[in-house]
Coordinates of C-alpha atoms and ligand atoms in Angstrom, one line a residue:
Chain A
X1 CA 0.0 0.0 0.0
X2 CA 3.0 2.3 0.1
X3 CA 3.1 4.6 -2.9
X4 CA 5.7 6.4 -5.0
X5 CA 5.6 10.2 -5.4
X6 CA 7.0 12.0 -8.4
X7 CA 7.3 15.8 -8.2
X8 CA 7.8 17.8 -11.3
X9 CA 8.5 21.6 -11.8
X10 CA 6.7 22.5 -8.6
X11 CA 6.4 26.2 -7.7
X12 CA 4.8 27.0 -4.4
X13 CA 3.3 30.4 -3.6
X14 CA 1.9 32.2 -0.6
X15 CA -0.2 34.8 -2.4
X16 CA 2.3 36.5 -4.7
X17 CA 5.3 35.4 -2.8
X18 CA 7.2 32.5 -4.4
X19 CA 8.3 30.4 -1.4
X20 CA 9.8 27.4 -3.1
X21 CA 10.8 27.2 -6.8
X22 CA 11.2 24.4 -9.4
X23 CA 11.3 21.4 -7.2
X24 CA 11.6 18.1 -9.0
X25 CA 12.3 14.8 -7.2
X26 CA 11.0 11.3 -6.5
X27 CA 10.0 9.8 -3.2
X28 CA 10.5 6.0 -3.2
X29 CA 7.9 3.7 -1.7
X30 CA 8.7 1.8 1.5
X31 CA 11.6 4.0 2.4
X32 CA 12.3 7.1 4.5
X33 CA 13.1 10.3 2.7
X34 CA 14.6 13.1 4.9
X35 CA 14.3 16.8 4.0
X36 CA 17.1 18.9 5.5
X37 CA 18.1 22.6 5.0
X38 CA 18.4 25.9 6.9
X39 CA 15.4 27.5 8.5
X40 CA 13.0 29.2 6.0
X41 CA 14.1 27.3 3.0
X42 CA 10.7 25.8 2.4
X43 CA 10.9 22.3 3.8
X44 CA 7.6 22.5 5.6
X45 CA 6.0 24.3 2.7
X46 CA 7.0 21.7 0.3
X47 CA 6.1 18.8 2.6
X48 CA 2.6 20.3 2.9
X49 CA 2.1 20.3 -0.8
X50 CA 2.4 16.5 -0.8
X51 CA -1.0 16.1 0.9
X52 CA -2.6 19.4 -0.3
X53 CA -2.4 20.9 3.2
X54 CA -0.6 23.9 1.7
X55 CA -3.8 25.2 0.2
X56 CA -5.7 25.5 3.5
X57 CA -3.7 28.7 4.0
X58 CA -5.6 31.6 2.5
X59 CA -4.0 32.7 -0.8
X60 CA -1.6 29.7 -0.9
X61 CA -1.3 27.9 -4.3
X62 CA 1.0 25.7 -6.3
X63 CA 2.0 25.2 -9.9
X64 CA 3.4 21.9 -11.3
X65 CA 2.6 18.3 -10.7
X66 CA 2.8 16.0 -7.7
X67 CA 2.0 12.5 -9.0
X68 CA 1.3 9.6 -6.7
X69 CA 1.7 6.3 -8.6
X70 CA 1.2 8.3 -11.7
X71 CA -2.0 10.2 -10.6
X72 CA -1.5 14.0 -10.3
X73 CA -2.7 15.1 -6.9
X74 CA -3.4 18.5 -8.3
X75 CA -5.3 17.2 -11.4
X76 CA -8.8 18.2 -12.2
X77 CA -11.4 16.5 -10.2
X78 CA -9.0 15.3 -7.5
X79 CA -10.6 15.9 -4.1
X80 CA -8.1 17.3 -1.6
X81 CA -10.0 15.5 1.2
X82 CA -9.4 12.2 -0.5
X83 CA -5.7 13.0 -0.9
X84 CA -5.4 13.7 2.8
X85 CA -7.0 10.4 3.7
X86 CA -4.3 8.7 1.8
X87 CA -1.4 10.8 2.9
X88 CA -1.2 11.1 6.7
X89 CA 0.6 13.9 8.5
X90 CA 2.4 14.4 11.8
X91 CA 3.0 17.9 12.9
X92 CA 6.0 19.6 14.6
X93 CA 3.9 20.3 17.7
X94 CA 1.9 17.4 19.1
X95 CA -1.7 18.1 18.5
X96 CA -4.0 15.5 19.8
X97 CA -7.6 16.7 20.1
X98 CA -7.9 17.9 23.7
X99 CA -11.6 17.3 23.7
X100 CA -11.3 13.6 22.9
X101 CA -10.0 10.7 25.0
X102 CA -6.9 8.8 24.0
X103 CA -9.0 6.1 22.3
X104 CA -11.2 8.6 20.5
X105 CA -8.1 10.4 19.2
X106 CA -6.8 7.2 17.6
X107 CA -10.2 6.6 16.0
X108 CA -10.7 10.2 14.9
X109 CA -9.6 9.6 11.3
X110 CA -11.3 6.2 11.1
X111 CA -14.6 7.7 12.1
X112 CA -14.3 10.1 9.2
X113 CA -13.5 7.4 6.7
X114 CA -15.8 4.8 7.8
X115 CA -18.4 5.9 10.3
X116 CA -19.8 2.5 11.0
X117 CA -17.2 0.5 12.9
X118 CA -18.2 -2.0 15.4
X119 CA -17.1 -1.7 19.0
X120 CA -14.9 -4.7 18.8
X121 CA -13.2 -3.6 15.6
X122 CA -12.7 -0.2 17.1
X123 CA -11.0 -1.6 20.2
X124 CA -8.8 -3.8 18.1
X125 CA -7.8 -0.9 15.9
X126 CA -7.0 1.3 18.9
X127 CA -4.8 -1.4 20.3
X128 CA -3.0 -2.1 17.0
X129 CA -2.5 1.5 16.1
X130 CA -1.1 2.3 19.6
X131 CA 1.0 -0.8 19.4
X132 CA 2.3 0.4 16.1
X133 CA 3.2 3.8 17.6
X134 CA 4.9 2.1 20.6
X135 CA 2.5 3.7 23.0
X136 CA 0.1 0.8 23.9
X137 CA 1.9 -0.3 27.1
X138 CA 2.0 3.2 28.5
X139 CA -1.7 4.1 28.0
X140 CA -3.6 0.8 27.9
X141 CA -5.0 1.4 31.3
X142 CA -6.2 4.9 30.7
X143 CA -7.6 5.0 27.2
X144 CA -10.6 7.0 28.4
X145 CA -8.4 9.8 29.7
X146 CA -8.0 13.0 27.6
X147 CA -5.3 13.0 25.0
X148 CA -3.8 16.1 26.5
X149 CA -3.1 14.3 29.8
X150 CA -0.1 12.6 28.2
X151 CA 3.5 13.9 28.1
X152 CA 4.7 15.7 25.0
X153 CA 6.5 12.6 23.6
X154 CA 3.5 10.4 24.3
X155 CA 1.2 12.9 22.7
X156 CA 3.4 12.9 19.6
X157 CA 3.3 9.1 19.5
X158 CA -0.5 9.4 19.9
X159 CA -0.6 11.6 16.9
X160 CA 1.4 9.0 15.0
X161 CA -1.1 6.3 16.1
X162 CA -3.9 8.6 14.9
X163 CA -2.2 9.0 11.5
X164 CA -1.5 5.3 11.0
X165 CA -4.9 4.1 12.2
X166 CA -6.4 5.1 8.9
X167 CA -3.7 3.1 7.1
X168 CA -2.4 5.9 4.8
X169 CA -0.2 5.2 1.9
X170 CA 2.3 7.9 2.8
X171 CA 3.2 9.4 6.1
X172 CA 4.6 13.0 6.3
X173 CA 6.3 14.1 9.4
X174 CA 7.4 17.7 10.0
X175 CA 10.1 17.8 12.6
X176 CA 8.2 15.2 14.7
X177 CA 10.9 15.1 17.4
X178 CA 11.8 18.8 17.8
X179 CA 9.7 19.2 20.9
X180 CA 10.8 16.0 22.5
X181 CA 13.5 14.7 24.8
X182 CA 16.2 12.3 23.6
X183 CA 14.5 9.2 24.9
X184 CA 11.2 10.0 23.2
X185 CA 13.1 11.0 20.1
X186 CA 14.8 7.6 20.1
X187 CA 11.4 5.9 20.6
X188 CA 10.0 7.7 17.5
X189 CA 13.1 7.0 15.4
X190 CA 12.7 3.3 16.2
X191 CA 9.1 3.6 15.2
X192 CA 10.0 5.2 11.9
X193 CA 12.4 2.4 11.2
X194 CA 9.5 -0.1 11.7
X195 CA 6.9 1.9 9.9
X196 CA 8.9 2.1 6.7
X197 CA 8.2 -1.6 6.1
X198 CA 4.6 -0.6 5.4
X199 CA 4.6 3.1 4.5
X200 CA 6.3 5.7 2.4
X201 CA 7.7 8.1 4.9
X202 CA 8.9 11.7 4.4
X203 CA 10.5 13.4 7.4
X204 CA 11.7 17.0 7.9
X205 CA 14.5 17.3 10.4
X206 CA 17.0 19.9 11.6
X207 CA 19.0 17.1 13.2
X208 CA 21.8 15.8 10.9
X209 CA 22.3 12.7 13.0
X210 CA 18.7 12.0 12.9
X211 CA 18.6 12.3 9.1
X212 CA 21.6 10.0 8.9
X213 CA 20.1 7.5 11.3
X214 CA 16.6 7.1 10.0
X215 CA 16.6 8.0 6.3
X216 CA 17.4 6.1 3.2
X217 CA 17.4 9.1 1.0
X218 CA 18.1 12.8 1.8
X219 CA 17.0 15.9 0.0
X220 CA 18.9 19.2 0.8
X221 CA 17.0 22.5 0.3
X222 CA 18.6 25.9 0.5
X223 CA 17.7 29.5 0.1
X224 CA 19.9 32.1 -1.5
X225 CA 18.7 35.0 0.7
X226 CA 15.7 36.5 2.3
X227 CA 12.8 37.1 0.0
X228 CA 14.3 34.6 -2.5
X229 CA 12.6 31.3 -3.1
X230 CA 13.9 28.1 -1.5
X231 CA 15.3 25.5 -3.9
X232 CA 16.1 21.8 -3.9
X233 CA 19.9 21.6 -4.2
X234 CA 20.4 17.9 -4.4
X235 CA 18.8 14.6 -3.4
X236 CA 20.4 11.2 -3.2
X237 CA 21.0 8.1 -1.0
X238 CA 21.7 9.3 2.5
X239 CA 25.1 7.6 2.7
X240 CA 26.3 9.4 -0.4
X241 CA 24.8 12.7 0.6
X242 CA 26.7 12.6 3.9
X243 CA 30.0 11.2 2.7
X244 CA 30.3 12.6 -0.8
X245 CA 27.7 15.3 -1.8
X246 CA 28.1 16.6 -5.3
X247 CA 27.3 20.2 -4.3
X248 CA 29.5 22.5 -2.3
X249 CA 26.5 24.0 -0.4
X250 CA 25.4 20.5 0.7
X251 CA 28.8 19.7 2.1
X252 CA 29.0 23.0 3.9
X253 CA 25.6 22.6 5.5
X254 CA 26.2 19.0 6.5
X255 CA 29.6 19.7 8.0
X256 CA 28.3 22.7 9.8
X257 CA 30.3 25.2 7.9
X258 CA 27.2 27.0 6.8
X259 CA 26.4 30.7 6.3
Chain B
X1 CA -16.6 38.7 28.0
X2 CA -19.6 37.2 29.6
X3 CA -21.3 37.1 32.9
X4 CA -21.0 33.3 33.2
X5 CA -17.5 32.2 32.4
X6 CA -14.8 33.1 30.0
X7 CA -15.3 31.1 26.9
X8 CA -11.8 30.7 25.9
X9 CA -9.6 28.5 27.9
X10 CA -7.9 30.3 30.8
X11 CA -4.2 30.7 30.3
X12 CA -2.4 28.3 32.5
X13 CA -1.2 29.9 35.7
X14 CA 2.4 30.8 35.8
X15 CA 2.8 28.1 38.5
X16 CA 6.2 27.5 40.0
X17 CA 8.1 30.6 39.0
X18 CA 11.3 30.4 40.9
X19 CA 11.6 32.7 43.9
X20 CA 14.4 35.2 43.5
X21 CA 17.0 35.1 46.3
X22 CA 16.2 37.4 49.2
X23 CA 18.7 40.0 48.4
X24 CA 17.4 40.4 44.9
X25 CA 13.9 40.7 46.3
X26 CA 14.9 43.5 48.5
X27 CA 16.6 45.3 45.6
X28 CA 13.4 45.0 43.5
X29 CA 10.6 45.8 45.9
X30 CA 7.0 45.5 44.6
X31 CA 6.6 48.7 42.6
X32 CA 4.1 51.3 43.7
X33 CA 2.1 50.8 40.5
X34 CA 1.9 47.1 41.0
X35 CA 0.6 47.6 44.5
X36 CA -1.9 50.2 43.4
X37 CA -3.1 47.9 40.7
X38 CA -3.5 45.0 43.1
X39 CA -5.7 47.1 45.4
X40 CA -7.7 48.3 42.5
X41 CA -8.3 44.8 41.2
X42 CA -9.2 43.5 44.7
X43 CA -11.4 46.5 45.3
X44 CA -13.3 46.1 42.1
X45 CA -13.8 42.4 42.8
X46 CA -15.1 43.1 46.3
X47 CA -17.3 45.9 45.0
X48 CA -19.1 43.5 42.7
X49 CA -19.9 41.2 45.6
X50 CA -21.0 44.1 47.7
X51 CA -23.4 45.3 45.0
X52 CA -24.8 41.8 44.5
X53 CA -25.4 41.5 48.2
X54 CA -26.9 44.9 48.4
X55 CA -29.4 44.1 45.6
X56 CA -30.3 40.8 47.2
X57 CA -30.7 42.5 50.6
X58 CA -32.9 45.3 49.1
X59 CA -35.1 42.7 47.4
X60 CA -35.5 40.7 50.5
X61 CA -36.2 43.6 52.8
X62 CA -38.7 45.2 50.4
X63 CA -40.4 42.0 49.6
X64 CA -40.7 41.0 53.2
X65 CA -44.2 42.4 53.8
X66 CA -45.5 40.4 50.8
X67 CA -43.6 37.3 51.8
X68 CA -45.0 37.3 55.3
X69 CA -48.6 38.4 54.5
X70 CA -51.2 35.7 53.9
X71 CA -52.9 35.4 50.6
X72 CA -56.4 36.6 51.7
X73 CA -55.0 40.0 52.9
X74 CA -53.1 40.4 49.7
X75 CA -56.2 39.6 47.6
X76 CA -58.2 42.2 49.6
X77 CA -55.5 44.9 49.4
X78 CA -54.4 44.6 45.8
X79 CA -56.9 45.0 42.9
X80 CA -54.9 42.8 40.5
X81 CA -54.1 40.1 43.0
X82 CA -56.4 37.1 42.6
X83 CA -58.7 36.4 45.6
X84 CA -58.2 33.3 47.7
X85 CA -54.7 32.8 46.3
X86 CA -51.3 32.9 47.9
X87 CA -48.1 34.6 46.9
X88 CA -46.6 31.3 45.8
X89 CA -49.6 30.6 43.6
X90 CA -49.3 34.1 42.2
X91 CA -45.6 33.9 41.4
X92 CA -45.7 30.4 40.0
X93 CA -47.3 31.1 36.6
X94 CA -45.2 34.2 36.2
X95 CA -42.0 32.2 36.7
X96 CA -43.3 29.6 34.3
X97 CA -44.2 32.2 31.7
X98 CA -40.8 33.9 32.1
X99 CA -38.9 30.7 31.7
X100 CA -41.0 29.5 28.8
X101 CA -40.5 32.7 26.8
X102 CA -36.8 32.8 27.5
X103 CA -36.3 29.1 26.6
X104 CA -38.3 29.5 23.4
X105 CA -36.1 32.4 22.5
X106 CA -33.0 30.5 23.3
X107 CA -34.1 27.4 21.3
X108 CA -34.8 29.5 18.3
X109 CA -31.8 31.8 18.6
X110 CA -28.9 29.5 19.5
X111 CA -28.8 27.3 16.5
X112 CA -29.2 30.2 14.1
X113 CA -26.5 32.2 16.0
X114 CA -24.1 29.3 15.8
X115 CA -24.7 28.9 12.1
X116 CA -24.1 32.6 11.4
X117 CA -21.0 32.6 13.6
X118 CA -19.6 29.6 11.9
X119 CA -20.3 31.1 8.5
X120 CA -18.4 34.3 9.5
X121 CA -15.5 32.5 11.2
X122 CA -15.0 29.5 8.8
X123 CA -16.9 29.8 5.6
X124 CA -17.1 33.4 4.4
X125 CA -14.3 34.9 2.4
X126 CA -12.2 37.2 4.6
X127 CA -13.6 40.5 3.3
X128 CA -17.2 39.4 3.7
X129 CA -16.4 37.9 7.1
X130 CA -14.9 41.2 8.4
X131 CA -17.9 43.2 7.2
X132 CA -20.4 40.8 8.6
X133 CA -18.6 40.6 11.9
X134 CA -18.7 44.3 12.1
X135 CA -22.4 44.5 11.4
X136 CA -23.1 41.8 14.0
X137 CA -21.2 43.7 16.6
X138 CA -23.2 46.8 15.8
X139 CA -26.5 44.9 16.0
X140 CA -25.4 43.5 19.4
X141 CA -25.0 47.0 20.7
X142 CA -28.5 48.2 19.8
X143 CA -30.7 48.3 22.9
X144 CA -33.2 45.5 23.0
X145 CA -36.2 47.7 23.2
X146 CA -35.6 48.7 19.6
X147 CA -35.9 45.1 18.6
X148 CA -39.0 44.9 20.7
X149 CA -40.7 47.7 18.8
X150 CA -39.7 46.2 15.5
X151 CA -40.9 42.8 16.6
X152 CA -44.2 44.1 17.9
X153 CA -45.0 46.4 15.0
X154 CA -43.5 44.8 12.0
X155 CA -42.8 41.2 12.7
X156 CA -45.8 40.1 14.7
X157 CA -48.5 40.7 12.1
X158 CA -46.4 38.8 9.5
X159 CA -46.1 35.8 11.9
X160 CA -49.9 35.5 12.1
X161 CA -50.4 33.4 8.9
X162 CA -47.5 31.2 9.9
X163 CA -49.0 30.4 13.3
X164 CA -52.3 29.8 11.6
X165 CA -50.7 27.3 9.3
X166 CA -48.8 25.7 12.2
X167 CA -51.9 25.1 14.2
X168 CA -53.7 23.6 11.2
X169 CA -50.9 21.2 10.2
X170 CA -49.3 20.4 13.6
X171 CA -52.3 21.1 15.8
X172 CA -52.3 17.5 17.0
X173 CA -49.2 18.3 19.0
X174 CA -50.5 20.0 22.2
X175 CA -47.8 22.7 21.9
X176 CA -49.4 24.0 18.7
X177 CA -53.1 23.3 19.5
X178 CA -55.4 25.7 17.7
X179 CA -57.1 27.9 17.1
X180 CA -54.1 30.2 16.8
X181 CA -54.9 33.7 18.1
X182 CA -55.1 36.5 15.7
X183 CA -53.6 39.1 16.2
X184 CA -50.8 36.7 17.4
X185 CA -50.4 38.1 20.9
X186 CA -49.0 34.8 22.0
X187 CA -46.0 33.4 23.7
X188 CA -44.4 32.0 20.5
X189 CA -44.4 35.4 19.0
X190 CA -42.7 36.7 22.1
X191 CA -40.2 33.9 21.7
X192 CA -39.4 34.8 18.1
X193 CA -39.0 38.5 18.9
X194 CA -36.9 37.8 22.0
X195 CA -34.8 35.4 19.8
X196 CA -34.2 38.2 17.3
X197 CA -33.2 40.4 20.2
X198 CA -30.6 38.1 21.6
X199 CA -29.4 36.7 18.3
X200 CA -26.7 39.4 17.7
X201 CA -25.1 39.0 21.1
X202 CA -25.0 35.2 21.0
X203 CA -23.6 35.4 17.5
X204 CA -21.0 38.0 18.4
X205 CA -19.7 35.9 21.3
X206 CA -19.8 32.6 19.4
X207 CA -17.9 34.1 16.5
X208 CA -15.3 35.4 18.8
X209 CA -15.0 31.9 20.4
X210 CA -14.8 30.1 17.0
X211 CA -12.1 32.4 15.8
X212 CA -10.1 31.3 18.8
X213 CA -10.2 27.7 17.9
X214 CA -6.5 26.6 17.7
X215 CA -5.2 26.4 14.1
X216 CA -3.1 23.4 15.3
X217 CA -6.2 21.3 15.9
X218 CA -8.0 22.5 12.8
X219 CA -5.1 21.4 10.7
X220 CA -4.9 18.1 12.6
X221 CA -8.5 17.4 11.5
X222 CA -7.9 18.5 7.9
X223 CA -4.8 16.4 7.6
X224 CA -6.9 13.4 8.7
X225 CA -9.1 14.0 5.7
X226 CA -11.9 15.9 7.3
X227 CA -14.1 18.1 5.2
X228 CA -14.6 21.6 6.4
X229 CA -17.8 20.6 8.3
X230 CA -16.1 17.6 9.8
X231 CA -13.2 19.8 10.8
X232 CA -15.6 22.1 12.5
X233 CA -17.3 19.3 14.4
X234 CA -13.9 17.8 15.5
X235 CA -11.9 20.8 16.3
X236 CA -14.0 24.0 16.5
X237 CA -17.3 23.1 18.2
X238 CA -15.9 21.0 21.0
X239 CA -13.3 23.7 21.7
X240 CA -16.1 26.3 21.7
X241 CA -18.5 24.4 23.8
X242 CA -18.1 26.4 27.0
X243 CA -18.1 29.6 25.0
X244 CA -21.3 28.6 23.3
X245 CA -22.9 27.9 26.7
X246 CA -21.7 31.2 28.0
X247 CA -23.1 33.0 24.9
X248 CA -26.4 31.3 25.3
X249 CA -26.6 32.2 29.0
X250 CA -25.8 35.8 28.2
X251 CA -28.7 35.7 25.7
X252 CA -30.9 33.9 28.2
X253 CA -30.2 36.6 30.8
X254 CA -31.3 39.2 28.4
X255 CA -34.4 37.3 27.4
X256 CA -35.4 36.7 31.1
X257 CA -35.3 40.3 32.0
X258 CA -36.8 41.7 28.8
X259 CA -39.8 43.9 29.5
X260 CA -41.0 46.0 26.6
X261 CA -41.3 43.5 23.9
X262 CA -43.3 41.2 26.1
X263 CA -45.5 44.0 27.3
X264 CA -46.2 45.2 23.8
X265 CA -46.9 41.8 22.3
X266 CA -48.3 39.4 24.9
X267 CA -51.9 39.2 25.9
X268 CA -51.4 38.2 29.5
X269 CA -52.7 35.2 31.4
X270 CA -51.7 33.3 34.5
X271 CA -51.7 29.6 33.5
X272 CA -49.2 26.8 33.5
X273 CA -49.9 26.2 29.8
X274 CA -47.7 24.8 27.1
X275 CA -50.1 26.1 24.5
X276 CA -47.9 28.3 22.5
X277 CA -50.4 29.7 20.0
X278 CA -53.3 30.8 22.2
X279 CA -53.7 34.2 23.8
X280 CA -54.2 35.0 27.5
X281 CA -52.1 32.1 28.7
X282 CA -48.8 33.5 30.0
X283 CA -47.2 36.5 31.5
X284 CA -43.5 37.2 32.4
X285 CA -42.2 38.6 35.6
X286 CA -40.5 41.6 34.0
X287 CA -43.5 42.6 31.9
X288 CA -45.8 42.1 34.9
X289 CA -43.7 44.4 37.0
X290 CA -43.7 47.1 34.3
X291 CA -47.5 46.7 33.8
X292 CA -48.5 46.9 37.5
X293 CA -45.8 49.1 39.0
X294 CA -47.2 52.6 38.2
X295 CA -50.6 51.9 39.8
X296 CA -49.3 49.8 42.7
X297 CA -49.9 50.7 46.4
X298 CA -47.1 49.8 48.9
X299 CA -48.4 46.3 49.4
X300 CA -48.6 45.8 45.6
X301 CA -45.0 47.1 45.2
X302 CA -43.9 44.6 47.8
X303 CA -45.6 41.8 45.9
X304 CA -43.9 43.0 42.7
X305 CA -40.6 43.1 44.4
X306 CA -41.1 39.6 45.6
X307 CA -41.6 38.5 42.0
X308 CA -38.4 40.5 41.2
X309 CA -36.6 38.4 43.9
X310 CA -37.8 35.3 42.1
X311 CA -36.3 36.6 38.8
X312 CA -33.1 37.3 40.6
X313 CA -32.9 33.8 42.0
X314 CA -33.7 32.3 38.5
X315 CA -31.0 34.3 36.9
X316 CA -28.5 33.2 39.5
X317 CA -29.6 29.6 39.2
X318 CA -29.3 29.7 35.4
X319 CA -25.8 31.1 35.6
X320 CA -24.8 28.5 38.1
X321 CA -26.2 25.7 36.0
X322 CA -24.3 27.0 33.0
X323 CA -21.1 27.0 35.1
X324 CA -21.8 23.4 36.1
X325 CA -22.3 22.4 32.5
X326 CA -19.0 24.0 31.5
X327 CA -17.1 22.6 34.4
X328 CA -18.3 19.0 34.0
X329 CA -15.9 18.1 31.3
X330 CA -13.2 20.6 32.1
X331 CA -10.5 18.0 31.7
X332 CA -11.5 17.6 28.0
X333 CA -11.9 21.3 27.4
X334 CA -8.4 21.9 26.0
X335 CA -7.6 24.3 28.8
X336 CA -4.4 22.5 29.5
Ligands
LIG1 N1 1.6 31.0 6.2 C1 2.5 31.6 5.5 N2 2.3 32.7 4.8 C2 3.2 33.4 4.1 N3 4.5 33.0 4.1 C3 4.9 31.8 4.7 C4 3.9 31.1 5.4 N4 4.5 30.0 6.0 C5 5.8 30.1 5.6 N5 6.0 31.2 4.8 C6 7.3 31.6 4.1 O1 7.7 30.5 3.3 C7 9.1 30.3 3.4 C8 9.4 28.9 3.7 O2 8.9 28.6 5.0 P1 8.8 27.1 5.7 O3 8.0 27.2 6.9 O4 8.4 26.2 4.6 O5 10.4 26.9 6.0 P2 11.1 25.7 6.7 O6 12.1 25.2 5.8 O7 10.1 24.7 7.1 O8 11.7 26.4 8.0 P3 12.0 25.8 9.4 O9 13.1 24.9 9.3 O10 12.3 26.9 10.3 O11 10.7 25.1 9.8 C9 9.6 31.3 4.4 O12 10.1 32.4 3.8 C10 8.4 31.7 5.2 O13 8.4 33.0 5.6
LIG2 MG1 9.3 24.0 9.0

């Protein structure tokens, strides 16, 4: 169920401001692709075009194509709601619904997709999704407590459980560990390593070691200056990107000699 | 923002701010302005309680003669007081009428207000939303008596055929049993006019609340593949629940105390009747006070003040009930 994404000539705008220009790259199925680059270069912006979340911002639009297994997500008659049901997303700040219990949070997306789910199936799904997110053991005795009663790291794993409960084809993660402590971070990295057996994963990170640890392929984005659009500099297997990048800028950034 | 409870989640208390070392504290004494402000705030808070207590005391003291007199005496002394009745039997139908009118108004106004507020906060294009929001704020500021006049003079005659139709088609439900009064000086007309009166304030508060819904959770819902309406149901309405209750209570408070509209529209009666379309069935406390006060002798005034005391108690009870509703699922409110 994992899918391949091909991006071609993508320009991303906020109103008249061109934020990211001329991106072309492929995201391989059943693998982890990491986006790295300095702040403001458009990693989040680009990531959000992969599930059409970009356009929920007033005035935001894109030009170009994002094809998932050959079908352009921005083609005529493609429903953005359907796209988002297939491409899950985990945000930088954990955002479980505070008005729902832990179990309801996990089921939130499923209830949208398929309202009639039997109680038994729902319970099984809650368990399997929480297992999948490595959170089951910690919360199995308090599934009826509010989602906001968990620690930050647990909340983030709850958000991952919520995203994988709908069995998406692709999972996008925007700096999922940036608000977390090292132990929670490791838990999530382990989780990513497991999830990639089933899902196509794209992760934005500011942490080079994290990119090196979890990803199979790495894409480096850069920005020439303020007000200029961000661009994709190069993309390749993570090992090559870290040991022998072809671009000077990539090497500088990775080795910390940046700016 | 409201009399009941702040609709948006309270900001978490600063909690364990580290105490500065003693020497540092001495070097930075509490400023004069800070101290003045603290006294001002405490004073203002105390003043509210004092005023509340003073009102309650006034009502009780002035109502005392009526509260202690027996029904026969009251019936003899006061022309409009029913013979062989008692104060309780007199106040009962008034309380009933007051609550019925206010609840009708609330039932009509709240869903419409929520709809308008949602349209402004989440559906309308930004320009239109700003304009509409401005208009609603203006409408909320117009005194209710103006709506009352409009309702009595313009709206009521136009409702008459609707009530006629309602009693003919739904007359088998006791609520709408016919024949509908014409002119429609009935409680349902009052409910509609009161609804129009409280609509702007409920809408204005709801809109404010919905605009505060955290972007983070709206995006979480959208990213799960929610449509806009589903997103509103998942992230906006649950978040705004306490705010909606507050807004409704604010409206209810206005509706409970509204005098002029009821006075101008309703043909009064003193029954416990759920018959919404017939005249001479109900009366409200506020309208009754306004009607009888100018002609009342001291005993009559005392009776009227006793009914005012009942209104005061109702309002307090309603507010406390609203607070209880809001507090019940506080854990899930998103306040943390
Ligand atoms: N909602 C928005 N409206 C207008 N401009 C925006 C918006 N969000 C981002 N931008 C602009 O788009 C550009 C790219 O921002 P983006 O958030 O994608 O960067 P990023 O690479 O994710 O940075 P970071 O590493 O700090 O998260 C920036 O110039 C930013 O100012
Ligand atoms: Mg970002």
